[in-house]
Amino acid sequence: MKHPMKLLAGAGLGLFAALPAWAQDAALQAPAAAPAATVDKGDTAWMMVSTILVLMMILPGLALFYGGLTRTKNMLSVMTQIGAVSALAMLLWVMYGYSLAFGPDVSSATLANFIASPAKAFLAGVTPASQAATFTAGVEIPEYVFICFQMTFAAITISLVLGSVVERIKFAAVMVFAIVWLTITYLPIAHMVWASSGYFFKAGALDFAGGTVVHINAGVSSLVLAVLLGKRLGFPTERMAPHSLTLTMVGTGLLWVGWFGFNAGSALEANGTAGLAMINTFVATASAGLFWMLAEKFSGHKGSALGFCSGIIAGLVAVTPAAGNSGPFGAIVLGAVASVVCFFAVTVVKPKLGYDDSLDAFGIHGIGGIIGAIGTAVVYAPSLGGPGAADYDMGAKLGVQVFAVLVTIVWAAVGTTIAWFVAKALTGGRVSKEVELEGLDLGEHGERAYNI
């Protein structure tokens, strides 16, 4: 017979031997803890680069693209307007824009669909340790980086609007208009589309990088503003050819390169979705540039440098909402369709209606944005190479996309009208006949683009 103490000792050793098995069982039964949110340095670096690329789209990209399309006497005024409204947008963004677009929800559930709380005005509570969520659980980026990225979107959107009214609008009017327009037009639409509590976000609208927020918003606003301001002196009988297609081509190249930050950066991570957005930004744009030139050829004209540049921008605009929502071949078709439709809008519809959209901001950004936003519902289908689920309902998504487009059009038109009448009341709105004839470079800024 064994000693009782030896029996106890043996039992104790048996218990210890069984502990790993018990621990294994407990681990299998216990719910897995959610991963702690951490800042990913690779994603952060990519988002910082993307932000700088979007800034390059504005200065110098858009400034050279638009500036080259104007007459010599207005070159500097266009570049100055773009630079100044971009700087203004950046300041407004950190003062209250970021908070109203992406801040905490307001107490009213209904109002939260359209605007956020001012609780983060002047970046209250934001520190270097603050984090912003990405699309992957547990992976975040510094909030300052997210703020900067979205800030550049606001800056380029208001800059795009100016393309329809250059060569005749006062600089002071541009600045007042920008303050009001960004506040009542851009911020609510950005919140509705991209904030998790936003109306269109909750409805499932697809807008990867700004088809509605940036391009339809800016394009429709540019058309309304051009009509309210009136035509340039001498339009359409006087020749108003671009003074430097060389600069426009350089601007086009800078826009295309910068657009990779715009589109691929909207993945918020350096991952496969960013790679998809990247290849789509290549191929949709290439397709659109060539198809615009083909449209020129079939219309009895020579394929032109201006046509190529216009097609490039049309393709970039159209693929923006679809960048991460389409397969590469869907993007190619989308770019081609948008390019041909935009060509028709610029060369046929605009002359027939007679409005003076100086640099075709509506014809390319407005029309291209509409084609892209609606077309995204088509190319998202997995049967067409898109990333949609196997049970994807194209008809339902088309309804959501069309509704988002229509609301954006109405919202932009009303907001632009209000902003313009405020600017006109405070500044007069339009330059004098003498200044317009002399050129806004001298008349508004006291300098010339070229002293030769």
Coordinates of C-alpha atoms in Angstrom, one line a residue:
M1 CA 0.0 0.0 0.0
K2 CA 1.4 3.4 -1.0
H3 CA 1.9 6.2 1.5
P4 CA -1.0 8.8 1.5
M5 CA 1.4 11.7 0.9
K6 CA 2.8 9.9 -2.2
L7 CA -0.7 9.5 -3.5
L8 CA -1.4 13.2 -3.1
A9 CA 1.9 14.1 -4.7
G10 CA 1.1 11.8 -7.7
A11 CA -2.3 13.3 -8.1
G12 CA -0.8 16.8 -7.9
L13 CA 1.7 16.0 -10.7
G14 CA -1.1 14.6 -12.8
L15 CA -3.1 17.8 -12.4
F16 CA -0.1 19.8 -13.5
A17 CA 0.5 17.5 -16.5
A18 CA -3.1 18.1 -17.5
L19 CA -2.9 21.9 -17.3
P20 CA -1.8 22.4 -21.0
A21 CA -4.9 20.4 -22.2
W22 CA -7.1 22.5 -20.0
A23 CA -5.6 25.7 -21.2
Q24 CA -6.1 24.6 -24.8
D25 CA -9.7 23.9 -24.2
A26 CA -10.2 27.2 -22.4
A27 CA -8.5 29.0 -25.3
L28 CA -10.8 27.3 -27.8
Q29 CA -13.9 28.2 -25.8
A30 CA -13.0 31.8 -24.9
P31 CA -14.0 34.5 -27.5
A32 CA -11.0 36.0 -29.4
A33 CA -10.0 39.4 -28.3
A34 CA -10.3 42.2 -30.8
P35 CA -6.9 43.3 -32.1
A36 CA -5.7 46.5 -30.7
A37 CA -5.7 49.3 -33.2
T38 CA -2.2 50.2 -34.1
V39 CA -0.7 52.8 -36.5
D40 CA 0.8 51.0 -39.5
K41 CA 4.0 52.8 -40.6
G42 CA 3.8 51.6 -44.2
D43 CA 0.2 52.8 -44.6
T44 CA 1.1 56.0 -43.0
A45 CA 4.0 56.6 -45.3
W46 CA 1.8 55.9 -48.3
M47 CA -0.9 58.3 -47.2
M48 CA 1.6 61.0 -46.6
V49 CA 3.0 60.6 -50.1
S50 CA -0.6 60.4 -51.5
T51 CA -1.4 63.7 -49.8
I52 CA 1.6 65.4 -51.4
L53 CA 0.6 64.0 -54.8
V54 CA -2.8 65.5 -54.5
L55 CA -1.2 68.9 -53.7
M56 CA 0.9 68.5 -56.8
M57 CA -2.4 68.1 -58.8
I58 CA -3.4 71.6 -57.7
L59 CA -0.1 73.4 -57.7
P60 CA 1.4 73.2 -60.2
G61 CA -0.9 70.7 -62.1
L62 CA -4.3 72.3 -62.3
A63 CA -2.8 75.8 -62.3
L64 CA -0.7 75.0 -65.4
F65 CA -3.5 73.0 -67.1
Y66 CA -6.1 75.8 -66.7
G67 CA -3.5 78.6 -67.1
G68 CA -2.3 77.3 -70.5
L69 CA -5.9 77.2 -71.8
T70 CA -6.5 80.9 -71.2
R71 CA -5.3 83.9 -73.1
T72 CA -1.9 85.4 -72.3
K73 CA -3.4 88.4 -70.5
N74 CA -5.1 86.2 -68.0
M75 CA -2.5 83.5 -67.3
L76 CA -1.3 84.7 -63.9
S77 CA -4.8 85.6 -62.7
V78 CA -5.9 82.0 -63.2
M79 CA -2.9 80.6 -61.4
T80 CA -3.3 83.1 -58.6
Q81 CA -7.0 82.3 -58.1
I82 CA -6.3 78.6 -57.9
G83 CA -3.4 79.1 -55.4
A84 CA -5.3 81.5 -53.2
V85 CA -8.6 79.5 -53.0
S86 CA -6.6 76.3 -52.2
A87 CA -4.8 78.1 -49.4
L88 CA -8.1 79.4 -48.1
A89 CA -9.7 76.0 -48.3
M90 CA -6.8 74.6 -46.2
L91 CA -7.3 77.1 -43.5
L92 CA -11.1 76.7 -43.4
W93 CA -10.6 72.9 -43.3
V94 CA -8.6 73.0 -40.0
M95 CA -10.8 75.7 -38.5
Y96 CA -14.1 74.0 -39.0
G97 CA -14.3 72.0 -42.3
Y98 CA -12.8 68.8 -41.0
S99 CA -15.1 68.7 -38.0
L100 CA -18.3 69.4 -40.0
A101 CA -17.4 66.7 -42.5
F102 CA -15.8 64.0 -40.4
G103 CA -16.3 65.0 -36.7
P104 CA -18.4 63.3 -34.1
D105 CA -22.1 62.8 -34.9
V106 CA -24.5 65.5 -33.9
S107 CA -27.2 64.7 -31.4
S108 CA -30.0 64.6 -34.0
A109 CA -30.0 61.3 -35.9
T110 CA -31.7 63.0 -38.9
L111 CA -29.2 65.9 -39.0
A112 CA -26.3 63.4 -38.6
N113 CA -27.1 62.2 -42.1
F114 CA -26.0 65.5 -43.6
I115 CA -23.4 67.1 -41.3
A116 CA -21.2 66.4 -38.4
S117 CA -20.6 68.1 -35.1
P118 CA -18.4 71.2 -34.7
A119 CA -16.8 69.5 -31.6
K120 CA -13.4 69.2 -33.4
A121 CA -13.4 72.8 -34.7
F122 CA -9.8 74.1 -34.7
L123 CA -8.8 70.5 -34.4
A124 CA -9.8 70.3 -30.8
G125 CA -8.7 67.1 -29.2
V126 CA -6.5 66.0 -32.1
T127 CA -2.9 65.2 -31.1
P128 CA 0.0 63.3 -32.7
A129 CA -1.3 60.2 -30.9
S130 CA -4.8 60.5 -32.4
Q131 CA -5.7 57.8 -34.9
A132 CA -8.0 57.6 -37.8
A133 CA -9.5 54.3 -38.9
T134 CA -8.8 52.7 -42.3
F135 CA -10.9 50.0 -44.0
T136 CA -9.1 47.2 -42.1
A137 CA -10.1 46.5 -38.5
G138 CA -7.2 47.2 -36.2
V139 CA -5.1 49.2 -38.8
E140 CA -5.1 52.9 -38.4
I141 CA -3.2 56.0 -39.5
P142 CA -2.4 59.2 -37.6
E143 CA -5.4 61.5 -37.6
Y144 CA -3.3 64.4 -38.7
V145 CA -2.4 62.5 -41.9
F146 CA -6.1 61.8 -42.6
I147 CA -6.9 65.5 -42.0
C148 CA -4.3 66.6 -44.5
F149 CA -5.4 64.1 -47.1
Q150 CA -9.0 65.2 -47.0
M151 CA -7.9 68.8 -46.9
T152 CA -6.3 68.5 -50.3
F153 CA -9.6 67.2 -51.7
A154 CA -11.5 70.2 -50.5
A155 CA -8.8 72.5 -52.0
I156 CA -8.9 71.0 -55.5
T157 CA -12.6 70.8 -55.6
I158 CA -13.1 74.6 -55.2
S159 CA -10.3 75.1 -57.6
L160 CA -12.0 73.0 -60.3
V161 CA -15.1 75.2 -60.1
L162 CA -13.1 78.3 -61.2
G163 CA -12.4 76.8 -64.7
S164 CA -15.8 77.9 -65.9
V165 CA -15.5 81.6 -65.0
V166 CA -11.9 82.5 -65.5
E167 CA -11.0 85.7 -67.4
R168 CA -14.0 87.7 -66.0
I169 CA -14.5 87.1 -62.3
K170 CA -13.1 89.4 -59.6
F171 CA -10.4 87.9 -57.3
A172 CA -12.4 89.2 -54.3
A173 CA -15.5 87.5 -55.5
V174 CA -13.6 84.2 -55.9
M175 CA -12.5 84.3 -52.3
V176 CA -15.9 85.2 -50.8
F177 CA -17.6 82.6 -53.1
A178 CA -15.1 80.0 -51.9
I179 CA -15.9 80.5 -48.2
V180 CA -19.6 80.2 -48.6
W181 CA -19.5 77.4 -51.2
L182 CA -17.1 75.2 -49.2
T183 CA -19.3 75.6 -46.1
I184 CA -22.7 75.0 -47.5
T185 CA -22.0 72.8 -50.5
Y186 CA -18.7 70.8 -50.2
L187 CA -18.8 69.9 -46.5
P188 CA -22.3 68.5 -46.4
I189 CA -21.8 66.4 -49.6
A190 CA -18.4 65.1 -48.3
H191 CA -20.1 64.1 -45.1
M192 CA -23.1 62.4 -46.8
V193 CA -20.8 60.3 -49.1
W194 CA -17.8 59.5 -47.0
A195 CA -18.6 59.7 -43.3
S196 CA -19.9 56.5 -41.7
S197 CA -23.1 58.3 -40.5
G198 CA -23.6 60.1 -43.9
Y199 CA -26.8 59.6 -45.8
F200 CA -25.3 58.1 -49.0
F201 CA -22.7 56.1 -47.1
K202 CA -25.4 54.3 -45.2
A203 CA -27.4 53.9 -48.4
G204 CA -24.4 52.0 -49.9
A205 CA -23.5 54.6 -52.6
L206 CA -20.2 53.8 -54.3
D207 CA -17.8 56.7 -54.5
F208 CA -14.2 55.5 -54.1
A209 CA -12.4 58.8 -54.5
G210 CA -14.8 61.6 -55.3
G211 CA -17.1 61.2 -58.3
T212 CA -19.9 62.9 -56.5
V213 CA -18.0 64.8 -53.8
V214 CA -15.5 66.3 -56.1
H215 CA -16.4 66.1 -59.8
I216 CA -20.2 66.3 -60.0
N217 CA -20.2 68.8 -57.2
A218 CA -17.6 71.0 -58.9
G219 CA -18.8 70.4 -62.4
V220 CA -22.5 71.3 -61.8
S221 CA -21.4 74.3 -59.6
S222 CA -19.2 75.5 -62.4
L223 CA -22.1 75.4 -64.9
V224 CA -24.4 77.3 -62.6
L225 CA -21.7 79.9 -61.8
A226 CA -20.9 80.4 -65.5
V227 CA -24.6 81.1 -66.3
L228 CA -25.0 83.5 -63.3
L229 CA -21.8 85.4 -64.1
G230 CA -22.5 85.7 -67.8
K231 CA -20.4 85.3 -70.9
R232 CA -17.0 86.8 -71.6
L233 CA -16.9 89.8 -73.8
G234 CA -16.7 88.7 -77.4
F235 CA -17.9 85.1 -76.7
P236 CA -18.5 83.2 -78.9
T237 CA -17.6 85.3 -82.0
E238 CA -14.1 86.4 -80.9
R239 CA -11.3 83.8 -81.1
M240 CA -10.2 82.8 -77.6
A241 CA -7.7 80.1 -78.3
P242 CA -5.4 78.7 -75.5
H243 CA -2.2 80.7 -75.4
S244 CA 0.0 77.7 -74.5
L245 CA -0.9 74.1 -75.1
T246 CA 2.6 73.2 -74.0
L247 CA 1.8 74.4 -70.5
T248 CA -1.5 72.6 -70.7
M249 CA 0.2 69.4 -71.6
V250 CA 2.7 69.7 -68.7
G251 CA -0.3 70.4 -66.4
T252 CA -2.0 67.3 -67.8
G253 CA 1.0 65.1 -67.0
L254 CA 1.2 66.5 -63.4
L255 CA -2.5 65.9 -62.9
W256 CA -2.3 62.3 -64.1
V257 CA 0.7 61.6 -61.8
G258 CA -0.9 63.3 -58.9
W259 CA -4.2 61.5 -59.5
F260 CA -2.6 58.3 -58.3
G261 CA -2.5 59.9 -54.8
F262 CA -6.1 60.9 -55.3
N263 CA -7.4 57.5 -56.4
A264 CA -5.0 54.9 -54.9
G265 CA -4.6 57.0 -51.8
S266 CA -8.3 56.7 -51.2
A267 CA -7.8 53.1 -50.2
L268 CA -6.2 54.6 -47.0
E269 CA -3.8 51.7 -47.0
A270 CA -0.9 50.4 -49.2
N271 CA -2.7 47.2 -50.1
G272 CA -4.3 45.3 -53.0
T273 CA -7.2 47.7 -53.3
A274 CA -4.7 50.5 -53.7
G275 CA -3.0 48.4 -56.4
L276 CA -6.4 48.0 -58.1
A277 CA -7.1 51.7 -58.0
M278 CA -3.6 52.3 -59.4
I279 CA -3.9 50.1 -62.5
N280 CA -7.4 51.4 -63.1
T281 CA -6.0 55.0 -63.0
F282 CA -3.5 53.9 -65.7
V283 CA -5.8 52.1 -68.1
A284 CA -9.0 54.1 -67.9
T285 CA -7.0 57.3 -68.5
A286 CA -5.1 55.8 -71.4
S287 CA -8.3 54.6 -73.0
A288 CA -10.0 58.0 -72.6
G289 CA -7.1 59.9 -74.1
L290 CA -7.1 57.8 -77.2
F291 CA -10.8 57.7 -77.6
W292 CA -11.1 61.5 -77.5
M293 CA -8.7 61.7 -80.4
L294 CA -10.7 59.0 -82.2
A295 CA -13.9 61.0 -81.7
E296 CA -12.1 64.0 -83.2
K297 CA -11.1 61.9 -86.2
F298 CA -14.5 60.5 -86.8
S299 CA -16.0 64.0 -86.5
G300 CA -13.8 65.2 -89.4
H301 CA -11.0 66.8 -87.4
K302 CA -7.4 66.0 -86.7
G303 CA -6.5 64.3 -83.5
S304 CA -5.2 67.1 -81.4
A305 CA -3.0 67.7 -78.4
L306 CA -5.8 69.6 -76.7
G307 CA -8.1 66.6 -77.4
F308 CA -5.6 64.2 -75.9
C309 CA -5.3 66.3 -72.8
S310 CA -9.1 66.7 -72.5
G311 CA -9.5 62.9 -72.9
I312 CA -7.0 62.2 -70.2
I313 CA -8.9 64.4 -67.7
A314 CA -12.2 62.9 -68.7
G315 CA -10.8 59.4 -68.1
L316 CA -9.4 60.4 -64.7
V317 CA -12.7 62.0 -63.7
A318 CA -14.7 59.0 -64.8
V319 CA -12.5 56.4 -63.1
T320 CA -12.4 58.3 -59.8
P321 CA -15.5 56.8 -58.2
A322 CA -14.7 53.4 -59.8
A323 CA -11.0 53.2 -59.0
G324 CA -11.3 50.5 -56.4
N325 CA -14.7 49.4 -57.5
S326 CA -13.9 48.0 -61.0
G327 CA -11.8 45.5 -62.7
P328 CA -9.1 46.9 -65.2
F329 CA -11.1 46.1 -68.3
G330 CA -14.3 47.6 -66.9
A331 CA -12.2 50.7 -66.2
I332 CA -11.0 50.7 -69.8
V333 CA -14.6 50.7 -71.1
L334 CA -15.7 53.3 -68.6
G335 CA -12.9 55.6 -69.6
A336 CA -13.7 55.2 -73.3
V337 CA -17.4 55.9 -72.8
A338 CA -16.9 58.9 -70.6
S339 CA -14.4 60.4 -73.1
V340 CA -16.8 60.1 -76.1
V341 CA -19.7 61.5 -74.1
C342 CA -17.6 64.4 -72.8
F343 CA -16.4 65.1 -76.3
F344 CA -20.0 65.3 -77.5
A345 CA -20.9 67.6 -74.5
V346 CA -18.1 70.0 -75.2
T347 CA -18.3 70.2 -79.0
V348 CA -22.0 69.8 -79.7
V349 CA -24.1 70.5 -76.6
K350 CA -22.2 73.5 -75.3
P351 CA -22.3 75.4 -78.6
K352 CA -26.0 74.7 -79.1
L353 CA -26.9 75.9 -75.6
G354 CA -24.6 78.8 -75.8
Y355 CA -23.3 79.0 -72.2
D356 CA -19.7 80.1 -71.6
D357 CA -18.0 77.4 -69.6
S358 CA -14.5 78.9 -70.3
L359 CA -12.4 75.8 -69.8
D360 CA -15.1 73.1 -70.0
A361 CA -15.2 72.4 -66.3
F362 CA -18.8 71.2 -66.6
G363 CA -18.4 69.4 -69.9
I364 CA -15.5 67.3 -68.5
H365 CA -15.9 67.2 -64.7
G366 CA -19.6 67.4 -64.5
I367 CA -20.5 65.1 -67.3
G368 CA -17.5 62.8 -66.7
G369 CA -18.4 62.6 -63.0
I370 CA -22.0 61.6 -63.8
I371 CA -20.9 58.9 -66.3
G372 CA -18.4 57.6 -63.8
A373 CA -20.7 57.6 -60.8
I374 CA -23.5 55.8 -62.6
G375 CA -21.1 53.5 -64.5
T376 CA -19.5 52.4 -61.3
A377 CA -22.7 50.5 -60.5
V378 CA -22.1 48.5 -63.7
V379 CA -18.4 47.8 -63.6
Y380 CA -18.7 46.8 -59.9
A381 CA -20.4 43.6 -61.0
P382 CA -18.3 40.5 -60.6
S383 CA -19.5 39.2 -64.0
L384 CA -17.7 42.2 -65.5
G385 CA -14.5 41.7 -63.5
G386 CA -15.5 44.0 -60.6
P387 CA -15.0 43.3 -56.9
G388 CA -18.8 43.0 -56.1
A389 CA -20.1 39.9 -54.2
A390 CA -21.5 36.9 -56.1
D391 CA -25.1 38.0 -55.3
Y392 CA -24.5 41.6 -56.4
D393 CA -27.7 43.3 -57.5
M394 CA -26.8 45.8 -60.2
G395 CA -30.3 47.2 -60.6
A396 CA -30.6 48.1 -56.9
K397 CA -27.1 49.7 -56.9
L398 CA -27.9 51.7 -60.1
G399 CA -30.9 53.1 -58.3
V400 CA -28.7 54.2 -55.3
Q401 CA -26.1 55.7 -57.6
V402 CA -28.6 57.7 -59.7
F403 CA -30.3 59.0 -56.6
A404 CA -26.9 60.1 -55.2
V405 CA -26.1 61.9 -58.5
L406 CA -29.4 63.7 -58.6
V407 CA -29.2 64.9 -55.0
T408 CA -25.7 66.1 -55.6
I409 CA -26.7 68.0 -58.7
V410 CA -29.6 69.8 -56.9
W411 CA -27.5 70.5 -53.7
A412 CA -24.6 71.9 -55.8
A413 CA -26.9 74.1 -57.9
V414 CA -28.7 75.6 -54.9
G415 CA -25.5 76.0 -52.9
T416 CA -23.7 77.7 -55.8
T417 CA -26.5 80.1 -56.4
I418 CA -26.5 81.2 -52.7
A419 CA -22.7 81.5 -52.6
W420 CA -22.7 83.5 -55.8
F421 CA -25.3 86.1 -54.7
V422 CA -23.4 86.5 -51.4
A423 CA -20.2 87.1 -53.3
K424 CA -21.8 89.4 -55.8
A425 CA -23.4 91.5 -53.0
L426 CA -20.1 91.9 -51.2
T427 CA -17.7 92.4 -54.2
G428 CA -19.7 93.2 -57.3
G429 CA -18.8 89.8 -58.7
R430 CA -17.5 90.6 -62.2
V431 CA -14.6 92.8 -63.3
S432 CA -15.2 96.0 -65.2
K433 CA -15.3 96.0 -69.0
E434 CA -12.0 97.8 -69.1
V435 CA -10.3 95.3 -66.8
E436 CA -11.6 92.4 -68.9
L437 CA -10.3 93.9 -72.1
E438 CA -7.0 94.7 -70.6
G439 CA -6.6 91.4 -68.9
L440 CA -7.0 90.3 -65.3
D441 CA -3.3 89.9 -64.8
L442 CA -2.8 93.6 -64.9
G443 CA -6.2 94.7 -63.9
E444 CA -6.6 92.5 -60.8
H445 CA -3.0 91.8 -59.8
G446 CA -0.8 94.4 -61.4
E447 CA 1.6 92.0 -63.2
R448 CA 2.1 90.2 -66.4
A449 CA 2.8 86.5 -67.0
Y450 CA 5.3 87.3 -69.7
N451 CA 7.6 90.3 -69.9
I452 CA 9.2 90.1 -73.3

